[in-house]
C-alpha atoms as one frame of an Amber mdcrd trajectory, in Angstrom:
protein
 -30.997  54.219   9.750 -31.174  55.120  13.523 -35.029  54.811  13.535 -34.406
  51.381  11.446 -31.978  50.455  14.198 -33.753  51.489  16.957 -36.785  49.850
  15.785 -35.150  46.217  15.442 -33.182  46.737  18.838 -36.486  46.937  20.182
 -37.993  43.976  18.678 -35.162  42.216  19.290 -35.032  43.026  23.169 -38.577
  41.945  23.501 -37.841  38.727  22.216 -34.769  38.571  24.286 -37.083  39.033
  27.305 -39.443  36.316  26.000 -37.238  33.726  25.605 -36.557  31.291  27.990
 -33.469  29.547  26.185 -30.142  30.698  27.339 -28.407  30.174  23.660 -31.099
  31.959  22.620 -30.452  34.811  25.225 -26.800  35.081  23.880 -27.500  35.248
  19.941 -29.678  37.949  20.703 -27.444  39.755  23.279 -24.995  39.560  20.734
 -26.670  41.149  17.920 -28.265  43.654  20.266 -25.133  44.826  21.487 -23.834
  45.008  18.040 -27.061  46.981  16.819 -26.603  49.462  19.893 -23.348  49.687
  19.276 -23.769  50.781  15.782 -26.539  53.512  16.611 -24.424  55.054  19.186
 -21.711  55.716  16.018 -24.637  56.798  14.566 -25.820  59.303  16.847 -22.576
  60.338  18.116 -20.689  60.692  14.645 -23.055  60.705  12.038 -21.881  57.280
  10.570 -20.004  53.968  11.765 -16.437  54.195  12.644 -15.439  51.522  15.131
 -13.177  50.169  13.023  -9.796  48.207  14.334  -7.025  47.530  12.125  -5.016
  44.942  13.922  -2.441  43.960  10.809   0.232  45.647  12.950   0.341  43.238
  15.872  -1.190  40.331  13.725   0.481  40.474  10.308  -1.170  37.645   9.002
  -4.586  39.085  10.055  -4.366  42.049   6.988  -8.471  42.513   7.264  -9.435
  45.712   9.094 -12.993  45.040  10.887 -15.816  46.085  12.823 -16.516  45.285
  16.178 -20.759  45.992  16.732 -20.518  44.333  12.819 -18.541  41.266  14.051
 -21.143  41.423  17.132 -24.194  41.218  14.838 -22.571  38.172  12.752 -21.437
  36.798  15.377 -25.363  36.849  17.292 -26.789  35.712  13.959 -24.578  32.766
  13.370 -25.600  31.626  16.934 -29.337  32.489  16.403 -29.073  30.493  13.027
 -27.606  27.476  14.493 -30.120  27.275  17.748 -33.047  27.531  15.930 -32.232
  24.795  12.926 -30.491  22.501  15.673 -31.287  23.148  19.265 -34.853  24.873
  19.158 -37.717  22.299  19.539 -40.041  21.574  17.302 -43.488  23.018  18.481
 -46.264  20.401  19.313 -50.123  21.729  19.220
């Protein structure tokens, strides 16, 4: 999984650097940062464990969640909705 991840950061940054859109930019800075943040638990401690449980503070919020996960969703909601209604349709 950390080559996997590694891999697709990479790819992803590329196109991040390609990309003149700034929705664009911040999908993929999103799911980047989620990616990253996931291979650093990874690396660090052998699996994921950023988790936050928040049903303490927030009692009707009972879900316990992710943060690079949320991130990731997050970044590919946005990607998702710029490229099926802001992206431009390509004239040759």
């Amino acid at each position: 999984l950390v080559g996997f991840t590694s891999l697709v950061s990479v790819i992803f940054i590329g196109w991040l650097l390609k990309t003149p859109r700034l929705f664009t930019r911040l999908s993929l800075a999103f799911v980047i940062a989620g990616a990253i943040g996931n291979l650093i638990d990874r690396i660090y401690y052998g699996a994921v464990v950023d988790f936050i449980d928040v049903s303490g503070f927030l009692p009707f919020f009972p879900w316990v969640f992710n943060i690079a996960d949320a991130s990731i969703s997050i970044g590919a909601v946005l990607l998702l909705l710029d490229q099926f209604f802001f992206a431009k349709p390509q004239t040759d």
